[in-house]
PDB file of C-alpha atoms in Angstrom:
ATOM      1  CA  UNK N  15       0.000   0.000   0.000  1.00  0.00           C
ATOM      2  CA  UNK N  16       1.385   3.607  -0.629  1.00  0.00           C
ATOM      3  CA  UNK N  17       0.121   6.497   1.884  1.00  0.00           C
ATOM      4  CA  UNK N  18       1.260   8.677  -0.873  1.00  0.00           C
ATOM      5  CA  UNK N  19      -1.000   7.530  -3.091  1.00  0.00           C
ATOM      6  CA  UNK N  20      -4.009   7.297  -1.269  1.00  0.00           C
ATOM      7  CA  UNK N  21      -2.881  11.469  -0.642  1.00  0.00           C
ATOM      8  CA  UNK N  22      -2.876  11.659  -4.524  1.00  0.00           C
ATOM      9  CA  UNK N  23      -6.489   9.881  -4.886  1.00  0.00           C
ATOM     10  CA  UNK N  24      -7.870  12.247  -1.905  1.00  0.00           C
ATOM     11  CA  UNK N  25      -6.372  15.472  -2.584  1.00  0.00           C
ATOM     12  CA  UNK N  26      -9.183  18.118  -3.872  1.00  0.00           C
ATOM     13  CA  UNK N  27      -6.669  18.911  -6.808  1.00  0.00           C
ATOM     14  CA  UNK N  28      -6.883  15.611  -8.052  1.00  0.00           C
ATOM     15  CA  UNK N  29      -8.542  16.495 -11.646  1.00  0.00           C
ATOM     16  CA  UNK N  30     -11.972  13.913 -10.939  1.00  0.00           C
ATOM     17  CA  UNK N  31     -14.729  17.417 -11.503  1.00  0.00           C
ATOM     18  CA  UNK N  32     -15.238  17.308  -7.683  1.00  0.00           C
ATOM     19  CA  UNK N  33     -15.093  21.181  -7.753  1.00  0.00           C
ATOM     20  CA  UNK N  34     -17.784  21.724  -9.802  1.00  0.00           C
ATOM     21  CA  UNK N  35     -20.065  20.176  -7.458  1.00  0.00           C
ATOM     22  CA  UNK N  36     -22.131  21.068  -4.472  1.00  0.00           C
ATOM     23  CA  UNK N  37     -23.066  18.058  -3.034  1.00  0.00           C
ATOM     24  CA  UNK N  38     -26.520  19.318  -2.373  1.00  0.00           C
ATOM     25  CA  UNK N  39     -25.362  22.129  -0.073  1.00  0.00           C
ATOM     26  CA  UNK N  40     -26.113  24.968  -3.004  1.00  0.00           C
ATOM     27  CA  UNK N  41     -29.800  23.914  -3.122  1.00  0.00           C
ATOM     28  CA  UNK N  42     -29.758  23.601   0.997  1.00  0.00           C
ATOM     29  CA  UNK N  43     -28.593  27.302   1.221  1.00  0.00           C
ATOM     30  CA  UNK N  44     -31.202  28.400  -0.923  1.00  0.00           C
ATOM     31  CA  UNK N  45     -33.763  27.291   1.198  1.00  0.00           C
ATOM     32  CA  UNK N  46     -31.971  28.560   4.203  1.00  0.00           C
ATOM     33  CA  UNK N  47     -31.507  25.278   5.796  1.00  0.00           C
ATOM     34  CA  UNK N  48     -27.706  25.724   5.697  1.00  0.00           C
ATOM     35  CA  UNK N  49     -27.134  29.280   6.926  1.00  0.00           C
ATOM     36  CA  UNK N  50     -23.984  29.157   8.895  1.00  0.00           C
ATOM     37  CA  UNK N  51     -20.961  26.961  10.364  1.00  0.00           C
ATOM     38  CA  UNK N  52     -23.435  25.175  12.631  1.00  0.00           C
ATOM     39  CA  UNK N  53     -26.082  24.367  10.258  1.00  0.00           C
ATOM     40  CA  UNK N  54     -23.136  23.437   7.192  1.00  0.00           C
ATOM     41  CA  UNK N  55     -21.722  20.865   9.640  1.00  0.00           C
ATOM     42  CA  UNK N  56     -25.132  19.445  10.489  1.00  0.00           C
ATOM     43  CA  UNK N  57     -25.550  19.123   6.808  1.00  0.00           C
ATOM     44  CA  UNK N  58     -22.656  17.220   6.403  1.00  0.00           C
ATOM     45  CA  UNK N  59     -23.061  15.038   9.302  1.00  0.00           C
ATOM     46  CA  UNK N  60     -26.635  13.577   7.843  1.00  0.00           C
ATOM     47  CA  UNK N  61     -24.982  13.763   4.588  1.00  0.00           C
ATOM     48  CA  UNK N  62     -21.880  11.066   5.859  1.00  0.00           C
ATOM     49  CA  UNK N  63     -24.453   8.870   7.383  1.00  0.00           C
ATOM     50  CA  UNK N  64     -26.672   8.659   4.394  1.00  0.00           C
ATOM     51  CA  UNK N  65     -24.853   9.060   0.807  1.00  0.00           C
ATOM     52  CA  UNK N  66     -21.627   9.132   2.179  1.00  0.00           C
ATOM     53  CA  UNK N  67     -22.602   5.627   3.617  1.00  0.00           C
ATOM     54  CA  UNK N  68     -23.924   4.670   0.681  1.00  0.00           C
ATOM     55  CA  UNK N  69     -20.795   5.727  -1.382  1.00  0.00           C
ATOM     56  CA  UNK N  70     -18.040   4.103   0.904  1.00  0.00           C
ATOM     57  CA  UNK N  71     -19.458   0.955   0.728  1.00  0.00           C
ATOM     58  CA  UNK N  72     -19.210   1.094  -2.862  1.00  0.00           C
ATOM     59  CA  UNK N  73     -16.090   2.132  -3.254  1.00  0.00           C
ATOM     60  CA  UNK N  74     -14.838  -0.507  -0.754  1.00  0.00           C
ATOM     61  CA  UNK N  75     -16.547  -3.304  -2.373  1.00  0.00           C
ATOM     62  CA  UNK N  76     -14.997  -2.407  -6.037  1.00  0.00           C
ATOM     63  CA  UNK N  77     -11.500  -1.595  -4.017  1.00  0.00           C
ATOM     64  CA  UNK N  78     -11.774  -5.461  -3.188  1.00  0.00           C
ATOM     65  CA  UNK N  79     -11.837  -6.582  -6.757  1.00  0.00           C
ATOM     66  CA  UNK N  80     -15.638  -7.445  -7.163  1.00  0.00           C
ATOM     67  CA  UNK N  81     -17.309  -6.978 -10.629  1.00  0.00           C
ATOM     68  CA  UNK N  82     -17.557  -2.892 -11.108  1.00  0.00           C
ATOM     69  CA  UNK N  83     -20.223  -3.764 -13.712  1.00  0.00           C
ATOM     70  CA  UNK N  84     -22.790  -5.807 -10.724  1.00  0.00           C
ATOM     71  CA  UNK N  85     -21.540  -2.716  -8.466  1.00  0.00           C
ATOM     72  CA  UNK N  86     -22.671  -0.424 -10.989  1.00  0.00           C
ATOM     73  CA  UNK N  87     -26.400  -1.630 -10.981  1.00  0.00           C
ATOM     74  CA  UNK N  88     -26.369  -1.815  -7.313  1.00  0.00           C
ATOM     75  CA  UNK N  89     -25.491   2.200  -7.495  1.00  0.00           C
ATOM     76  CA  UNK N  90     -28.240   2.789  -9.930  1.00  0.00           C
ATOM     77  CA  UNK N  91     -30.506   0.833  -7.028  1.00  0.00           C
ATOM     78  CA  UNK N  92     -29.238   3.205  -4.527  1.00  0.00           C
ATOM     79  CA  UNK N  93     -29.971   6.265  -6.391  1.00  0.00           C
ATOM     80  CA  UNK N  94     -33.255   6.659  -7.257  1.00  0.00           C
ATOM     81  CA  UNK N  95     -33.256  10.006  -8.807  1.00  0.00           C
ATOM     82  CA  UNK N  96     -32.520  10.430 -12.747  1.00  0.00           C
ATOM     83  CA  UNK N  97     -30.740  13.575 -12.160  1.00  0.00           C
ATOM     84  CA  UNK N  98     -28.330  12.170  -9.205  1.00  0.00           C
ATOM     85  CA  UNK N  99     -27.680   9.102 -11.455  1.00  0.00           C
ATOM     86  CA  UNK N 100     -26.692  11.316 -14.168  1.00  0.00           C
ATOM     87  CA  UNK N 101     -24.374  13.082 -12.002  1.00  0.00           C
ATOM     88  CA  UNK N 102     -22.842  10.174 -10.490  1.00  0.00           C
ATOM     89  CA  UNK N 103     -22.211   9.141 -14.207  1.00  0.00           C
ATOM     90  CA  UNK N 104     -20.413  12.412 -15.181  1.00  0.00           C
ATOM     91  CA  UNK N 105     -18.248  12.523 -12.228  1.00  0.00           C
ATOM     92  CA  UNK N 106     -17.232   8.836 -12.947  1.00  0.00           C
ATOM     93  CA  UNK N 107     -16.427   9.680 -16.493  1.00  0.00           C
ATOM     94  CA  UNK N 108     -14.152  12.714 -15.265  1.00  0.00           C
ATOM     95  CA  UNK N 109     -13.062  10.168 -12.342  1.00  0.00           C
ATOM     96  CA  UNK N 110     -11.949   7.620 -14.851  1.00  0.00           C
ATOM     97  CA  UNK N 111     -10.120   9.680 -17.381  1.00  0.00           C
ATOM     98  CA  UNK N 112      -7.662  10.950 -14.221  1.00  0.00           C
ATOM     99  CA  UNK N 113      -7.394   7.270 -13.079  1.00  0.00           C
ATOM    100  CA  UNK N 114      -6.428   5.926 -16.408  1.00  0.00           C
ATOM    101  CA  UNK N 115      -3.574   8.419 -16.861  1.00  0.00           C
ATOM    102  CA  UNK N 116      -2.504   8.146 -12.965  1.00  0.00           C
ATOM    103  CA  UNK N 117      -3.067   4.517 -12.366  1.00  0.00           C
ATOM    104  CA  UNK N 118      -3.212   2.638 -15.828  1.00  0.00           C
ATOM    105  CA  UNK N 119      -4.848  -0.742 -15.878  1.00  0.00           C
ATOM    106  CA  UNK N 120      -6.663  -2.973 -17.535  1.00  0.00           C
ATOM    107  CA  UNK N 121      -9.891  -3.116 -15.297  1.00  0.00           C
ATOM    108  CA  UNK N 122     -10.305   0.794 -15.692  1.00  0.00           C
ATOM    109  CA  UNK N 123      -9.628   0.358 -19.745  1.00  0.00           C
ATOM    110  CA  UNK N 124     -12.533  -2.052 -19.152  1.00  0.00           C
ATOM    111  CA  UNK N 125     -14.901   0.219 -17.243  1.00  0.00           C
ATOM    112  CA  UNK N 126     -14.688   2.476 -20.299  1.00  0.00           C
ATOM    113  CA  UNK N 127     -14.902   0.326 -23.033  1.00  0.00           C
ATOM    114  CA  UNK N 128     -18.353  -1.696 -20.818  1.00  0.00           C
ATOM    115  CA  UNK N 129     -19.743   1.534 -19.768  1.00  0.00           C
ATOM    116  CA  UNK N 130     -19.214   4.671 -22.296  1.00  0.00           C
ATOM    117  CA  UNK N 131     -21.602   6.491 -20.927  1.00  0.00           C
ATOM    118  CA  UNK N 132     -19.888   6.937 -17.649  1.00  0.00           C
ATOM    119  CA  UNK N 133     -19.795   4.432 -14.226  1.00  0.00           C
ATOM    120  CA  UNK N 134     -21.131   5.416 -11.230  1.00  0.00           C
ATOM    121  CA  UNK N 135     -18.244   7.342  -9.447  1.00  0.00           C
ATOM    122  CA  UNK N 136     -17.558   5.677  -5.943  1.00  0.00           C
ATOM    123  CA  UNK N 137     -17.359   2.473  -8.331  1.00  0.00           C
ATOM    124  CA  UNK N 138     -14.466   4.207 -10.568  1.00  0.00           C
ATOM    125  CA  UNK N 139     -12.684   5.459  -7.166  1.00  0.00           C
ATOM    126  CA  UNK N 140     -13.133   1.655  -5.662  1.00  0.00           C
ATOM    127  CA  UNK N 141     -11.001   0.577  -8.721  1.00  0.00           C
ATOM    128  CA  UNK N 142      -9.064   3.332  -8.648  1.00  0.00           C
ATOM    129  CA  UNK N 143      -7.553   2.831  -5.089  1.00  0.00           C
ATOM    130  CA  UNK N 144      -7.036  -0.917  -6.322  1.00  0.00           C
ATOM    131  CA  UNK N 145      -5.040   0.197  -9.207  1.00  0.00           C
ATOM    132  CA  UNK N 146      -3.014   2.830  -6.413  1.00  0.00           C
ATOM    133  CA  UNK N 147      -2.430  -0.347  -4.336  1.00  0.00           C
ATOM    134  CA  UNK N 148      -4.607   1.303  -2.024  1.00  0.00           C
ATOM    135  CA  UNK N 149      -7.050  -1.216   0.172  1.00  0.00           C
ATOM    136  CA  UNK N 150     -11.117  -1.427   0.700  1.00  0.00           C
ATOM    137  CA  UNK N 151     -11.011   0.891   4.214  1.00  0.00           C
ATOM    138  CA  UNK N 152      -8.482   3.166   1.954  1.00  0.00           C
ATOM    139  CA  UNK N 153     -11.064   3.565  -0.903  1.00  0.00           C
ATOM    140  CA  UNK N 154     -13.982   4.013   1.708  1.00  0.00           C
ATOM    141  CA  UNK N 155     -12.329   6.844   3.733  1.00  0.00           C
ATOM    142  CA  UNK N 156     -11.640   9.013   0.450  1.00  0.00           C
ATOM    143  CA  UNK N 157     -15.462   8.378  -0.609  1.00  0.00           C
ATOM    144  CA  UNK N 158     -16.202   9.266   2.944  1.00  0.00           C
ATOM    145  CA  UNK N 159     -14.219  12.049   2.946  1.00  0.00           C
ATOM    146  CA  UNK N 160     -15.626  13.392  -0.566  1.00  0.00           C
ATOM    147  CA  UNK N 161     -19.116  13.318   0.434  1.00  0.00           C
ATOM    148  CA  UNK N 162     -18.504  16.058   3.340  1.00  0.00           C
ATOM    149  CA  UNK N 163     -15.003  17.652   1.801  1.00  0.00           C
ATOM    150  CA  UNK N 164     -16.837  18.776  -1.263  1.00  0.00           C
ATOM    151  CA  UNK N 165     -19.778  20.451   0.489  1.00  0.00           C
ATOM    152  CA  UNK N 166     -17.903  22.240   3.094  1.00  0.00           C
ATOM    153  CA  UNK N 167     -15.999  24.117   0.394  1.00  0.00           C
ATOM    154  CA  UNK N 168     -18.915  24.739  -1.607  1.00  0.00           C
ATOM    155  CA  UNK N 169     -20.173  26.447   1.521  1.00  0.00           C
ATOM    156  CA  UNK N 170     -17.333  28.408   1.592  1.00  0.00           C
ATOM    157  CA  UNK N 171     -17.615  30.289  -1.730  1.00  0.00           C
ATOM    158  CA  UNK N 172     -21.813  30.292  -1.297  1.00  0.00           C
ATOM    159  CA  UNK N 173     -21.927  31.765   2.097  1.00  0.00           C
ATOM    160  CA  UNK N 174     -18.874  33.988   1.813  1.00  0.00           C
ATOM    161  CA  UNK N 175     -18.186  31.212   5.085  1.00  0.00           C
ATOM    162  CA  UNK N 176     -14.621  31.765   6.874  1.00  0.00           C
ATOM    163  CA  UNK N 177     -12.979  28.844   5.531  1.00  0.00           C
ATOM    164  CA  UNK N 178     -11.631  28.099   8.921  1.00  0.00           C
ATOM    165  CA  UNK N 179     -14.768  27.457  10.244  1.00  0.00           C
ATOM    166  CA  UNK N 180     -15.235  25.086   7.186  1.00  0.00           C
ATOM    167  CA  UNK N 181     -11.500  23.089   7.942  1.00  0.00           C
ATOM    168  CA  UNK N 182     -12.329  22.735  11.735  1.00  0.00           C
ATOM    169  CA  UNK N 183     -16.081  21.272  11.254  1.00  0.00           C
ATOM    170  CA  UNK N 184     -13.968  19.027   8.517  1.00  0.00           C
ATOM    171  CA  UNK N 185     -12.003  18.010  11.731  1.00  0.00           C
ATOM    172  CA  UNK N 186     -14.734  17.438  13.778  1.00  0.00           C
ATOM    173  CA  UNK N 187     -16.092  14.909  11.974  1.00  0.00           C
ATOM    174  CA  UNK N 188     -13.134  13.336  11.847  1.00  0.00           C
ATOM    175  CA  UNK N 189     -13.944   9.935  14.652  1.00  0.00           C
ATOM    176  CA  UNK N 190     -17.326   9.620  12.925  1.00  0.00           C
ATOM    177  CA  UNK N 191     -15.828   9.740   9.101  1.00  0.00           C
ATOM    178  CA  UNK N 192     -13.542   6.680  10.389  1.00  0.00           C
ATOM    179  CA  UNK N 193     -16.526   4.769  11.578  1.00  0.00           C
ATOM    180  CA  UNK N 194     -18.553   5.513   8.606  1.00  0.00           C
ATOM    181  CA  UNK N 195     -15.098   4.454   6.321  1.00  0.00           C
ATOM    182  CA  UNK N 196     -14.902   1.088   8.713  1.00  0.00           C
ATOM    183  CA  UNK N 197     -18.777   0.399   8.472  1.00  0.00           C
ATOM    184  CA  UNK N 198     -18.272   0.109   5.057  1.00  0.00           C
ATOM    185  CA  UNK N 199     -14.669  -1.630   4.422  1.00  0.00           C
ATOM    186  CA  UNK N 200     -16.977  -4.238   6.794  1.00  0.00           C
ATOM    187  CA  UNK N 201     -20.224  -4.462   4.271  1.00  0.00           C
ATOM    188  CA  UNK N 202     -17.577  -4.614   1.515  1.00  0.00           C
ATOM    189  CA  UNK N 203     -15.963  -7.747   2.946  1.00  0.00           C
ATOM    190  CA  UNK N 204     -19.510  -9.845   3.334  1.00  0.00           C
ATOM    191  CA  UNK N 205     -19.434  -9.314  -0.643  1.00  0.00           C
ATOM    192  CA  UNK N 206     -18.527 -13.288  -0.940  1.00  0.00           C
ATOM    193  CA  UNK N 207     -21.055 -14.697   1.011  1.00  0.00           C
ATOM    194  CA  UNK N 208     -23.951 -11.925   0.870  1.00  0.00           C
ATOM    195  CA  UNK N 209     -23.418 -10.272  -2.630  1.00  0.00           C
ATOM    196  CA  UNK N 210     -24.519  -6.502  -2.680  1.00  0.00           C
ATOM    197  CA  UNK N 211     -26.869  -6.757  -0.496  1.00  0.00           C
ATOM    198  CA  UNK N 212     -24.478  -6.539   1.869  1.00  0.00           C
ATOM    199  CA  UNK N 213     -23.510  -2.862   0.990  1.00  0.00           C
ATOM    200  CA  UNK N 214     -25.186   0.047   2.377  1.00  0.00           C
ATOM    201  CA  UNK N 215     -28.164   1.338   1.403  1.00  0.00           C
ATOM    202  CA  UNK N 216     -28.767   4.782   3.485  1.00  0.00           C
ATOM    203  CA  UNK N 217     -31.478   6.972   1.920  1.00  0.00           C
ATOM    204  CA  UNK N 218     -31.560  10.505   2.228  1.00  0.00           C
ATOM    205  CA  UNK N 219     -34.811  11.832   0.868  1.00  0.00           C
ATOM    206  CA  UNK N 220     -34.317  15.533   1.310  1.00  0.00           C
ATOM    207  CA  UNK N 221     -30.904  14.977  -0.847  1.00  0.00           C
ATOM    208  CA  UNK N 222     -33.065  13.374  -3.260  1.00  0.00           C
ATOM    209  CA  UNK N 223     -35.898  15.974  -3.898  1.00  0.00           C
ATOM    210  CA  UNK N 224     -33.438  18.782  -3.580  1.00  0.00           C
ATOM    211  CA  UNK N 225     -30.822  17.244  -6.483  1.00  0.00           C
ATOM    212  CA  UNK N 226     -33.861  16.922  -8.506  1.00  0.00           C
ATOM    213  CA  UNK N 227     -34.971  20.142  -8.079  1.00  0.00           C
ATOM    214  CA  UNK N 228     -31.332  22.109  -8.423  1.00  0.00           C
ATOM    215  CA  UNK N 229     -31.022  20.317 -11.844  1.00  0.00           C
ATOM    216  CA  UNK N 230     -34.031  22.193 -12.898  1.00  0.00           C
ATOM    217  CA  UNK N 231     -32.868  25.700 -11.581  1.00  0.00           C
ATOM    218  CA  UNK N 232     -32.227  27.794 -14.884  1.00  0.00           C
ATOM    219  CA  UNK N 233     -29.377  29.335 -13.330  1.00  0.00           C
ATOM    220  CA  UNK N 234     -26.584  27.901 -10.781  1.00  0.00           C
ATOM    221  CA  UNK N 235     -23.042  28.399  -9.420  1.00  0.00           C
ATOM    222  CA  UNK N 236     -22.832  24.262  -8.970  1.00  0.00           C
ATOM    223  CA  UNK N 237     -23.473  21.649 -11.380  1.00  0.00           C
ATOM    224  CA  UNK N 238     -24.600  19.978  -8.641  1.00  0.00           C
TER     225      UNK N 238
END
């Protein structure tokens, strides 16, 4: 395993189209439910439990080796919204085309000849980390990490927020991003015996209706 490159996979540099995302925060401030530091880290704590959940376990189970194509349809399962999906997609695509040239290998090559169209993303970072020589827990704490990382920044530039309040609720959810991360490296190791139903399945409804919703919005600072 190289800490080095599981720094490389994580970094919010790396060029997977992470930036242009919100992670649902842009439609949240909109409706005033995110407001401040305090409400932004409540956001991302529901957000870690639910599609951040969701997403580690994904990650961890294609970090193990299992069939990205199965892991793929269970994604699709566990995103029930058209416009999430088609997110996911796009920010696999970009995921994939930064893997390839990092970490070439034949199972990404695959993933883009299979799936043209784009894989769900925690499934391209799960093979991904494999290619790094990263392992399952690895690949679920950077899809942890993503799910809250992303937002808080977001915040920053929506709410003119002090981006040290953003770093420090970042810390704070340190412990629980590590038990989220092991939850899942867990669910990813029943794979063999219970298939995907194993993996995680958190809803978050509000995320849902909201994503839909912000893909309709004629104007926006975040694809997403």
């Amino acid at each position: 395993m190289s800490h080095a490159a599981l720094l490389v996979l994580a970094d919010g540099r790396f060029p997977a189209g992470g930036h242009a995302h919100s992670g649902g925060v842009e439609a949240a401030v909109a409706s005033h439910g995110v407001h401040d530091a305090a409400s932004l880290e409540a956001f991302c704590r529901g957000r870690l439990h639910t599609a951040g959940l969701t997403a580690a376990g994904l990650a961890a189970a294609a970090a193990t080796g299992y069939d990205p194509m199965t892991l793929d349809e269970a994604a699709d399962a566990r995103t029930p919204v058209p416009a999430l999906r088609q997110v996911a997609r796009k920010l696999g695509r970009q995921m994939l085309r930064a893997a390839r040239a990092a970490w070439p290998c034949p199972e990404l090559d695959q993933i883009a000849h299979r799936l043209p169209q784009g894989a769900h993303q925690p499934v391209v970072l799960g093979v991904a980390a494999r290619a790094a020589g990263l392992t399952p827990l690895d690949a679920a704490q950077c899809a942890a990490y993503e799910s809250i990382g992303g937002p808080a920044t977001a915040a920053v530039r929506l709410l003119s927020l002090d981006p040290f309040d953003a770093t420090a609720l970042l810390a704070r959810l340190a412990g629980e991003l590590d038990d989220v991360a092991a939850t899942a490296a867990e669910a990813a190791a029943r794979l063999a015996t219970d298939g995907v139903a194993a993996l995680p399945a958190a809803s978050s409804p509000l995320l849902d209706i909201t994503g839909e919703q912000h893909a309709a919005w004629p104007m926006r600072l975040f694809a997403s």
